[in-house]
Structures are given as structure tokens and as C-alpha cells.
Amino acid sequence: MPHPIRFDQTDAVGVITLDNPPVNAFSLSQRIGVSEAITAGLQDPTIQAFVICGSGRMFSAGADIREFDTGVAAESPTLSDLISLIEDSPKPVVCAMHGTALGGSCELSLACHSRVAVVGSRIGLPEVTLGIVPGAGGTQRLPRLIGVLPALDAIVSGKPMTAEKAHELGLVDNLADDLDDLLELSVSVAHRLSSQHEPPIKTRDRDSHLREAQNGSELFDNFRSQISRRARGFEAPFACVDCVEAATTMPFEQGLAFERETFLRCRSSNQSLAQRHAFFAEREVRKVRGLRAETSQIELKCAAVVGCGTMGSGIAMCFANAGIPVIVTESKQDMLDRGMEMIRQNYTSTVSKGRMSGDEAEARLALIKPTLEFERVSEADVVIEAAFEDMELKKKIFRDLDTLCKTDAILATNTSSLNVNAIAAATQRPEQVVGTHFFSPANIMRLVEIVRGDHSSPEVLSTILNLTKRLGKVGVVVGVCDSFAANRMLYPYSRQAQFLIEEGAFPEQVDKVIYDFGFPMGPFALSDLAGIDVGWRIRQHREPNRPKHLRYSDIADQLYKMGRYGQKTGKGWYQYEEGSRTPIPDSEGLDLIIRTSRELGIDRREISEEEILQRCMYPLINEGARILEEGIAQRASDLDIVWLYGFGFPRYRGGPMFYADSIGLKNVYEAMQGFYEIHRDWLEPAPLLERLAREDRTFAEWDRE
Ligand code: T1G
């Protein structure tokens, strides 16, 4: 097999081009190719310097993640071997970056003797998002180039920086205006370096930046406490801090060895296995049964959103943020004004936090065109209906859209639970109707459930899948059923949480268990944030369909009747001081719970944290098994993505189905069976869960069937 690189010579410069589509990942073959090219060039007197660049749309995505579980990553030459060969080269090596230069490829650039990048390209060390630390010298070289604090920010956040920012910090030495300039500029830099008499300076020998942190561990301890809340329970961020600290306290070789040892420990951890699962699961969701890569796309140049309430205004922002002009319609001026005011406030807040310039916010606002003229939907290539959750209203809107819109326009509904087939049947174009269930706040949450109607065409599905990526979202295709996948799994979780407080637990105990598990907040704090009144309204159209023999907790309804809607009224499951979002248990709420238990004839009991966690998590997993069995979701890993991006399931646990596999489905099934024997009701184990448990198999194996 030829190695996926090209080796050309321009004047006295050896140009090594990475050519390993789709992302020039540093597989063993690419490492061998680059290593052989450099070794040959070092022995060639006509070559005075090297340039390393990438072909295709990027420099490189870094090490080949797929090799982590195969041992190939450790085969020589390792990335570290290659990086040492480059850094110790007596002939200068210049790195020419475009598109993205991430992970190990960024680490390789740090060992080069100069770095050139095209403006706008993104450079970084995202290893922490895979539950590892940079393992090829990044934690030792980056602080030597840009300073300790900027290196800590880049490595612990895992967020890439633009080439311009990298240039400002000293990571990039020269900026190229565009790809055409990149090679020429890089070759000229290589020439200049090779004409110098002294050997090129090695990054490993640049220690000046390290001195700012060599007066004790205060800087690092402060950084650890800064990240302690957000990174709680997640090991890799703290391991990254340890490695950067080692760069300031140990000689280079010792620091490198410390990093290597830490990298290997993290890479074999369950947290990293979970995050690598999440990485590939997020790419698997784009591979939808019945859609081929060559499925044609419908060009979307203009969008329209029907309804400018909380969801409609957030969805409109998604289009504007992606640079897509969007018409927003409402039925009344005051509602349109209120929606536009919400949008303006969102942008103002983003600008005030320094996350966007005022000009950028104005440019995005200018793309949003509010109107009372419903007919203007005729200008749109895709329409997202975000009206009130009422079937008759939605059917009427879709009949009107069917009449007014372009013949090939896509008509999407943002319904969170209603039957998309019934909505599609209100039109003459059911093949162009699909559900796009955004999650609130729509401009922030990345999950979109793409609800595939019986007649939704492959072209429409494929177009909407690509649209979600263009909007910076993660689209997961699900089938038509009540509440699709996300909320259908959320209900058993919330329901059991409420039964637990009838049986003896209190909201803050349940919330603490779920918070400590790694969620941003527990079910009761979440309910107070979203609004108990919102939950009440949803139950008004859901609960009549509930089989009557299944129990129901009415504590939330009682809170609603007491006007305790949550944060918005200062009281809900908890009470809130003026201007504070901190939930505080209050006697009225606790009395209501105790009174309800008494009226139900329940002797309240001590409930363990383990039972709380299992009674909340396992019914959610159990419902996921039913969703898979019914074909509503294509993969268990799709459901993991739903929970990672829809509800903040801790990424270092991989998602509910991966978590269940890590526990063992036999254990999950037996616990569910035990709960069912006591509580009957909603806790009957799903047949698929029972079958996989009995066969000692995993959801991951079921996905691969
Ligand atoms: N290794 C293996 N496969 C990769 C890969 C990688 N690093 N990056 C992407 N792929 C696959 C991906 O699964 C998909 O495959 C296809 O390439 C297109 O990717 C020593 C040890 C670069 C921003 O974490 O962030 O270096 O689904 O759909 O949307 O310290 O890919 O087509 O079969 O994502 O244009 C660190 C991971 C590695 C970057 C491009 N690097 N990649 O996004 O394409 S660890 C990363 C990305 C490391 C060193 C350590 C993105 C991208 P398939 P895609 P994209």
C-alpha cells in the first residue's frame, strides 16, 4: 500500500503533503510516509529545508482515533517518534496549515521550526473532549510557545483557536491570506530559515514563557478551582492541568514522560472509552437507513418560521446565526414585537459577554425579517412551523402553507409530540413534510429530532440532515410516535423522580444524586427552570391518553394550582430569593409532599442514593429499549446522542445506552425486574432489555447487527 503522502521538491525545499482523506488522520501509514520522506530529505544534499502541508479541506484531524483500540497507535514510528525527528532535524521544517489542524497534527506543528496558517483556519488540542490529554508533547511545547495560561485555556477547554488568535499568541509565525498563498509563503520561510547560519531553535528549548509559573503551584491550583464546578467528575481536564504544570516543574524529557504516562492512563479509562463512543456516535447519526451519500439535496437559500414565541424566535436565530435569511411570521403585532425583542435581548446579551461583536449581532439581526403577512412564506425554501402545540391549529397552518409555498419547499413542524403523519396528511405534499423538533432554548441547545413521516422523501430527509449540520446542530432521525425519542425517555425519568418523593425522598436529595451523576441539574430544579406551568399544559393533552391502571403523581399539579410555577414565580418545587436561581427547600413545598404521601397511605421511608439513581436512570434506558424495538430510533448510540445534546447527559459516561452497557444489561434488567415486582405499574422491563440481558449482549452489539 503506498503511504498516503506526496513528496515533491520546490527549489531546495522538500514539500511533504499529507494525502489521507477524509481528514489526513495520522494513521501508521501516514506516519511512516512522513518519516521516510524526512529521512530521505535529510540525506539529500539538494534539500535544505522542509514544508509539511495537507491536501483536501484541512491540514489534519490529528492522530487516527480508530487506532486507539487496536494497538496500532503504538507501532513505530509513533507520532512522538515523528515529532522528535522533526524537532531534531538540522534542516528547518515549516508547518503549513489550512482548514483544521487538531490534536496530534497541532502537536507536530509545535515541533516544527516555524508555523504558517491560512487566516480563518482552526488550530487546537481537542484531546480533552475524548477524555485524554494531548499525548505527543502538546502539554510541554504549547506553554513554551504561547505561555502557561493561554496553553491551559486551550488544552483544558479543548476549543480550537483561529489562525489569527494563534498568530497573536505566538503559536503561528506567519499568516497566509488564502490557500494559494500558503505554500509559496511557507517555502519562502523555509528558505529564510535554511539560509541562517545557526541551527533552527527547538521549541523544547524555549523556556522563557515557563518562568511566569515557576513560583509555586498557585497558578495551577487557582485554575483547578476555576474549572472544579464545570468539570466535576470528569478526570481529563484535571489531568491536562497536571501535565502543563509538569512542563513548569520538570525538565523537558521528564515532563514528556509524565505526559505520556498520563495519556496512556486516560486513554484506557472508562471515561475516554465513553467519549470516543460519543465522538463516533455523533457521526453515525448522519448515516440514516434508506439515505445514500449521493441522495440529491434541495437548495435552501431562504427560510421562514411560523410563530415568534420562545421556540420560533430561537429557531429564527439559528438560521440567522448560520447566515441564512429568515422570515418570521406571527398573527398579532404585539406577539411579533415580543418575539423580536427576545431575539434582540439574546444578541445584546451575547455581545455584552464579549462572545460577538456589535456589528456581527446587527448583521445577524438584519437577516431576520419579521412580518404579519403570512403570504411571505412563499419566498422560503424551507418553513419551520413553531405554533402552539395544537393539532387542529397545525393542520390549518399546513393547509395554508401547502397553498402558498413553492412546490419544492420543505414544510417542517417543530411539534414536540404530535403525529407528523397527521399534519402531513393536511397537505398535498406529504413527501415534503418532516418534523424538526428543536430543544429550548433553540438557539443554544444543539439537538434537533428530525421526525421522519411515513411519506417524507429521502431528498427532504437528507436536506434537513445537512441543514441541521449547517445550523451547528446535531440532527437525529426518529420515527413517528407520541413524543418521539427524547421526551418519551424523559417522562419515565421524571415520573419515577416524583414517585420517589411520594415514597420518602425529597426534591433536593433526588436532584443531588442526579447532579453528582454529572447532569447540569436534577429533575426538580429543571422543572422549576422550565416552568411547572409548562409541564402542566403538556400533561393536559398527554395524560388523558394514559392507561388508567398506571399510577400518576399529582404533586406537580398541586404546585401549579398553588401558583407555584418555579423560578418565574419565586416558588415551585423550591423557593428562590429575589434575583437568585439557587433552589432552596421551603416548608410549604415539603409539607405538600409529606401531606400527599399521607393521603396516599404511603409510609415514607429512607431511600438510598443508589435506588434513586437506578429508579431514575433505568426506566429511561428501559424506554430506550422499547424505542429501539419499535424502530423509532435506528441505533442505541443515536439515543446516546439525543441525551448528550438534548439533556446534558455527562459526556464522560457516553449516554444512557452506553452507560447501561458499562453497567451490564443483566444488572439493569434485574434491577428493573426487582422494581417491577414491588411497584408494578410503569416499571415492566422491555422485551429487548430482557432478551439482551438473557443473551449477555450489549446495546452496542445490537447496533452492529
Ligand atoms: N481519527 C479517525 N477518524 C477521524 C478523525 C480522527 N482523528 N477525525 C475525523 N474522523 C473521521 C470521522 O469519524 C468521519 O468518518 C470522517 O473522518 C469525517 O469526519 C496524540 C492522541 C476534523 C473538525 O479530536 O473534530 O490526536 O463517519 O464528519 O464534520 O495527542 O472530524 O465519514 O466514517 O467529523 O468536516 C484529536 C476529531 C485526535 C479531531 C472535521 N483530534 N475530528 O469535521 O468531518 S486524538 C480530534 C474532528 C490525538 C494526540 C491525540 C472533525 C473535524 P466517517 P467529520 P467534519
mmCIF file of C-alpha atoms in Angstrom, residues 51-197:
data_model
loop_
_atom_site.group_PDB
_atom_site.id
_atom_site.type_symbol
_atom_site.label_atom_id
_atom_site.label_comp_id
_atom_site.label_asym_id
_atom_site.label_seq_id
_atom_site.Cartn_x
_atom_site.Cartn_y
_atom_site.Cartn_z
ATOM 1 C CA VAL A 51 7.472 22.139 4.350
ATOM 2 C CA ILE A 52 4.704 19.872 5.648
ATOM 3 C CA CYS A 53 1.193 20.664 4.377
ATOM 4 C CA GLY A 54 -2.162 18.906 3.939
ATOM 5 C CA SER A 55 -4.259 18.129 0.892
ATOM 6 C CA GLY A 56 -8.038 18.440 0.698
ATOM 7 C CA ARG A 57 -10.060 20.569 3.041
ATOM 8 C CA MET A 58 -7.730 20.541 6.033
ATOM 9 C CA PHE A 59 -4.221 20.075 7.335
ATOM 10 C CA SER A 60 -5.124 17.144 9.608
ATOM 11 C CA ALA A 61 -7.546 15.979 12.289
ATOM 12 C CA GLY A 62 -4.691 14.586 14.350
ATOM 13 C CA ALA A 63 -3.966 11.041 15.400
ATOM 14 C CA ASP A 64 -6.173 8.308 13.985
ATOM 15 C CA ILE A 65 -8.624 7.772 16.848
ATOM 16 C CA ARG A 66 -9.626 4.422 15.389
ATOM 17 C CA GLU A 67 -6.108 3.115 16.150
ATOM 18 C CA PHE A 68 -6.514 3.707 19.894
ATOM 19 C CA ASP A 69 -8.315 0.441 20.452
ATOM 20 C CA THR A 70 -6.160 -1.602 18.101
ATOM 21 C CA GLY A 71 -2.648 -1.003 19.437
ATOM 22 C CA VAL A 72 -1.547 0.347 16.039
ATOM 23 C CA ALA A 73 -1.131 3.790 17.610
ATOM 24 C CA ALA A 74 1.911 2.398 19.455
ATOM 25 C CA GLU A 75 3.551 0.965 16.350
ATOM 26 C CA SER A 76 6.731 2.721 15.188
ATOM 27 C CA PRO A 77 7.066 5.328 14.154
ATOM 28 C CA THR A 78 4.720 6.671 16.780
ATOM 29 C CA LEU A 79 3.581 10.266 16.448
ATOM 30 C CA SER A 80 6.067 11.161 19.183
ATOM 31 C CA ASP A 81 8.889 9.498 17.231
ATOM 32 C CA LEU A 82 7.949 11.518 14.156
ATOM 33 C CA ILE A 83 7.723 14.734 16.159
ATOM 34 C CA SER A 84 11.188 14.198 17.656
ATOM 35 C CA LEU A 85 12.606 13.510 14.178
ATOM 36 C CA ILE A 86 11.170 16.859 13.042
ATOM 37 C CA GLU A 87 12.287 18.875 16.069
ATOM 38 C CA ASP A 88 15.837 17.419 15.940
ATOM 39 C CA SER A 89 16.151 17.932 12.177
ATOM 40 C CA PRO A 90 19.227 20.028 11.341
ATOM 41 C CA LYS A 91 17.287 21.234 8.299
ATOM 42 C CA PRO A 92 14.381 23.580 9.177
ATOM 43 C CA VAL A 93 10.851 22.166 8.975
ATOM 44 C CA VAL A 94 7.968 24.583 8.339
ATOM 45 C CA CYS A 95 4.351 23.582 9.001
ATOM 46 C CA ALA A 96 1.765 24.944 6.523
ATOM 47 C CA MET A 97 -1.748 24.685 7.948
ATOM 48 C CA HIS A 98 -5.207 25.260 6.471
ATOM 49 C CA GLY A 99 -8.754 24.248 7.388
ATOM 50 C CA THR A 100 -8.164 22.494 10.672
ATOM 51 C CA ALA A 101 -5.001 21.396 12.436
ATOM 52 C CA LEU A 102 -6.065 19.475 15.511
ATOM 53 C CA GLY A 103 -4.670 17.138 18.131
ATOM 54 C CA GLY A 104 -1.523 15.307 17.139
ATOM 55 C CA SER A 105 -1.192 17.349 13.957
ATOM 56 C CA CYS A 106 -1.160 20.530 16.028
ATOM 57 C CA GLU A 107 1.445 18.899 18.279
ATOM 58 C CA LEU A 108 3.509 18.086 15.199
ATOM 59 C CA SER A 109 3.306 21.738 14.164
ATOM 60 C CA LEU A 110 4.597 22.793 17.606
ATOM 61 C CA ALA A 111 7.799 20.786 16.995
ATOM 62 C CA CYS A 112 8.323 22.388 13.586
ATOM 63 C CA HIS A 113 10.700 25.344 13.435
ATOM 64 C CA SER A 114 8.078 27.712 12.084
ATOM 65 C CA ARG A 115 4.324 27.644 11.507
ATOM 66 C CA VAL A 116 2.299 29.266 8.733
ATOM 67 C CA ALA A 117 -1.515 29.175 8.649
ATOM 68 C CA VAL A 118 -4.270 30.429 6.389
ATOM 69 C CA VAL A 119 -6.458 33.057 8.070
ATOM 70 C CA GLY A 120 -9.642 31.540 9.453
ATOM 71 C CA SER A 121 -8.207 28.060 9.872
ATOM 72 C CA ARG A 122 -8.729 26.426 13.244
ATOM 73 C CA ILE A 123 -5.868 25.101 15.332
ATOM 74 C CA GLY A 124 -6.149 23.298 18.636
ATOM 75 C CA LEU A 125 -5.805 20.396 21.008
ATOM 76 C CA PRO A 126 -9.302 18.871 21.487
ATOM 77 C CA GLU A 127 -7.983 15.719 23.168
ATOM 78 C CA VAL A 128 -9.798 16.543 26.417
ATOM 79 C CA THR A 129 -13.103 16.075 24.586
ATOM 80 C CA LEU A 130 -12.030 12.463 24.051
ATOM 81 C CA GLY A 131 -11.241 12.037 27.746
ATOM 82 C CA ILE A 132 -7.470 12.116 27.196
ATOM 83 C CA VAL A 133 -4.627 14.622 27.342
ATOM 84 C CA PRO A 134 -2.524 15.610 24.315
ATOM 85 C CA GLY A 135 -0.132 12.651 24.083
ATOM 86 C CA ALA A 136 2.587 13.847 21.708
ATOM 87 C CA GLY A 137 4.186 16.732 23.565
ATOM 88 C CA GLY A 138 1.398 19.286 23.284
ATOM 89 C CA THR A 139 1.225 19.958 27.034
ATOM 90 C CA GLN A 140 5.012 20.509 27.096
ATOM 91 C CA ARG A 141 5.518 22.549 23.927
ATOM 92 C CA LEU A 142 2.401 24.733 23.757
ATOM 93 C CA PRO A 143 3.146 26.581 27.055
ATOM 94 C CA ARG A 144 6.710 27.109 25.779
ATOM 95 C CA LEU A 145 5.335 28.820 22.687
ATOM 96 C CA ILE A 146 2.344 30.834 23.936
ATOM 97 C CA GLY A 147 2.695 30.971 27.721
ATOM 98 C CA VAL A 148 1.214 28.902 30.534
ATOM 99 C CA LEU A 149 -2.249 30.442 30.980
ATOM 100 C CA PRO A 150 -3.154 30.591 27.258
ATOM 101 C CA ALA A 151 -1.917 26.994 26.958
ATOM 102 C CA LEU A 152 -4.032 25.910 29.941
ATOM 103 C CA ASP A 153 -7.122 27.574 28.422
ATOM 104 C CA ALA A 154 -6.561 25.936 25.030
ATOM 105 C CA ILE A 155 -5.764 22.452 26.342
ATOM 106 C CA VAL A 156 -8.326 22.224 29.161
ATOM 107 C CA SER A 157 -11.182 23.645 27.083
ATOM 108 C CA GLY A 158 -10.205 21.645 24.006
ATOM 109 C CA LYS A 159 -11.542 24.516 21.903
ATOM 110 C CA PRO A 160 -9.635 25.257 18.685
ATOM 111 C CA MET A 161 -8.478 28.821 18.091
ATOM 112 C CA THR A 162 -8.443 30.718 14.820
ATOM 113 C CA ALA A 163 -5.162 31.175 12.994
ATOM 114 C CA GLU A 164 -5.370 34.880 13.769
ATOM 115 C CA LYS A 165 -5.626 34.207 17.519
ATOM 116 C CA ALA A 166 -2.819 31.657 17.239
ATOM 117 C CA HIS A 167 -0.699 34.297 15.498
ATOM 118 C CA GLU A 168 -1.450 36.819 18.217
ATOM 119 C CA LEU A 169 -0.382 34.304 20.881
ATOM 120 C CA GLY A 170 2.783 33.256 19.057
ATOM 121 C CA LEU A 171 1.703 29.752 18.018
ATOM 122 C CA VAL A 172 1.603 30.785 14.327
ATOM 123 C CA ASP A 173 4.526 32.830 12.962
ATOM 124 C CA ASN A 174 3.043 33.864 9.607
ATOM 125 C CA LEU A 175 -0.484 34.187 8.234
ATOM 126 C CA ALA A 176 -1.334 33.392 4.617
ATOM 127 C CA ASP A 177 -4.296 35.198 3.060
ATOM 128 C CA ASP A 178 -5.560 32.065 1.377
ATOM 129 C CA LEU A 179 -4.642 28.540 0.358
ATOM 130 C CA ASP A 180 -2.982 29.756 -2.837
ATOM 131 C CA ASP A 181 -0.545 31.868 -0.808
ATOM 132 C CA LEU A 182 0.127 29.211 1.810
ATOM 133 C CA LEU A 183 2.690 27.041 0.013
ATOM 134 C CA GLU A 184 4.594 29.938 -1.524
ATOM 135 C CA LEU A 185 4.848 31.748 1.811
ATOM 136 C CA SER A 186 5.839 28.545 3.617
ATOM 137 C CA VAL A 187 8.567 27.751 1.090
ATOM 138 C CA SER A 188 9.941 31.276 1.433
ATOM 139 C CA VAL A 189 10.021 30.911 5.227
ATOM 140 C CA ALA A 190 11.822 27.597 4.794
ATOM 141 C CA HIS A 191 14.367 29.266 2.510
ATOM 142 C CA ARG A 192 14.933 32.072 5.004
ATOM 143 C CA LEU A 193 15.458 29.658 7.901
ATOM 144 C CA SER A 194 17.812 27.459 5.893
ATOM 145 C CA SER A 195 19.920 30.489 4.941
ATOM 146 C CA GLN A 196 20.545 31.297 8.596
ATOM 147 C CA HIS A 197 23.848 30.057 9.904
#
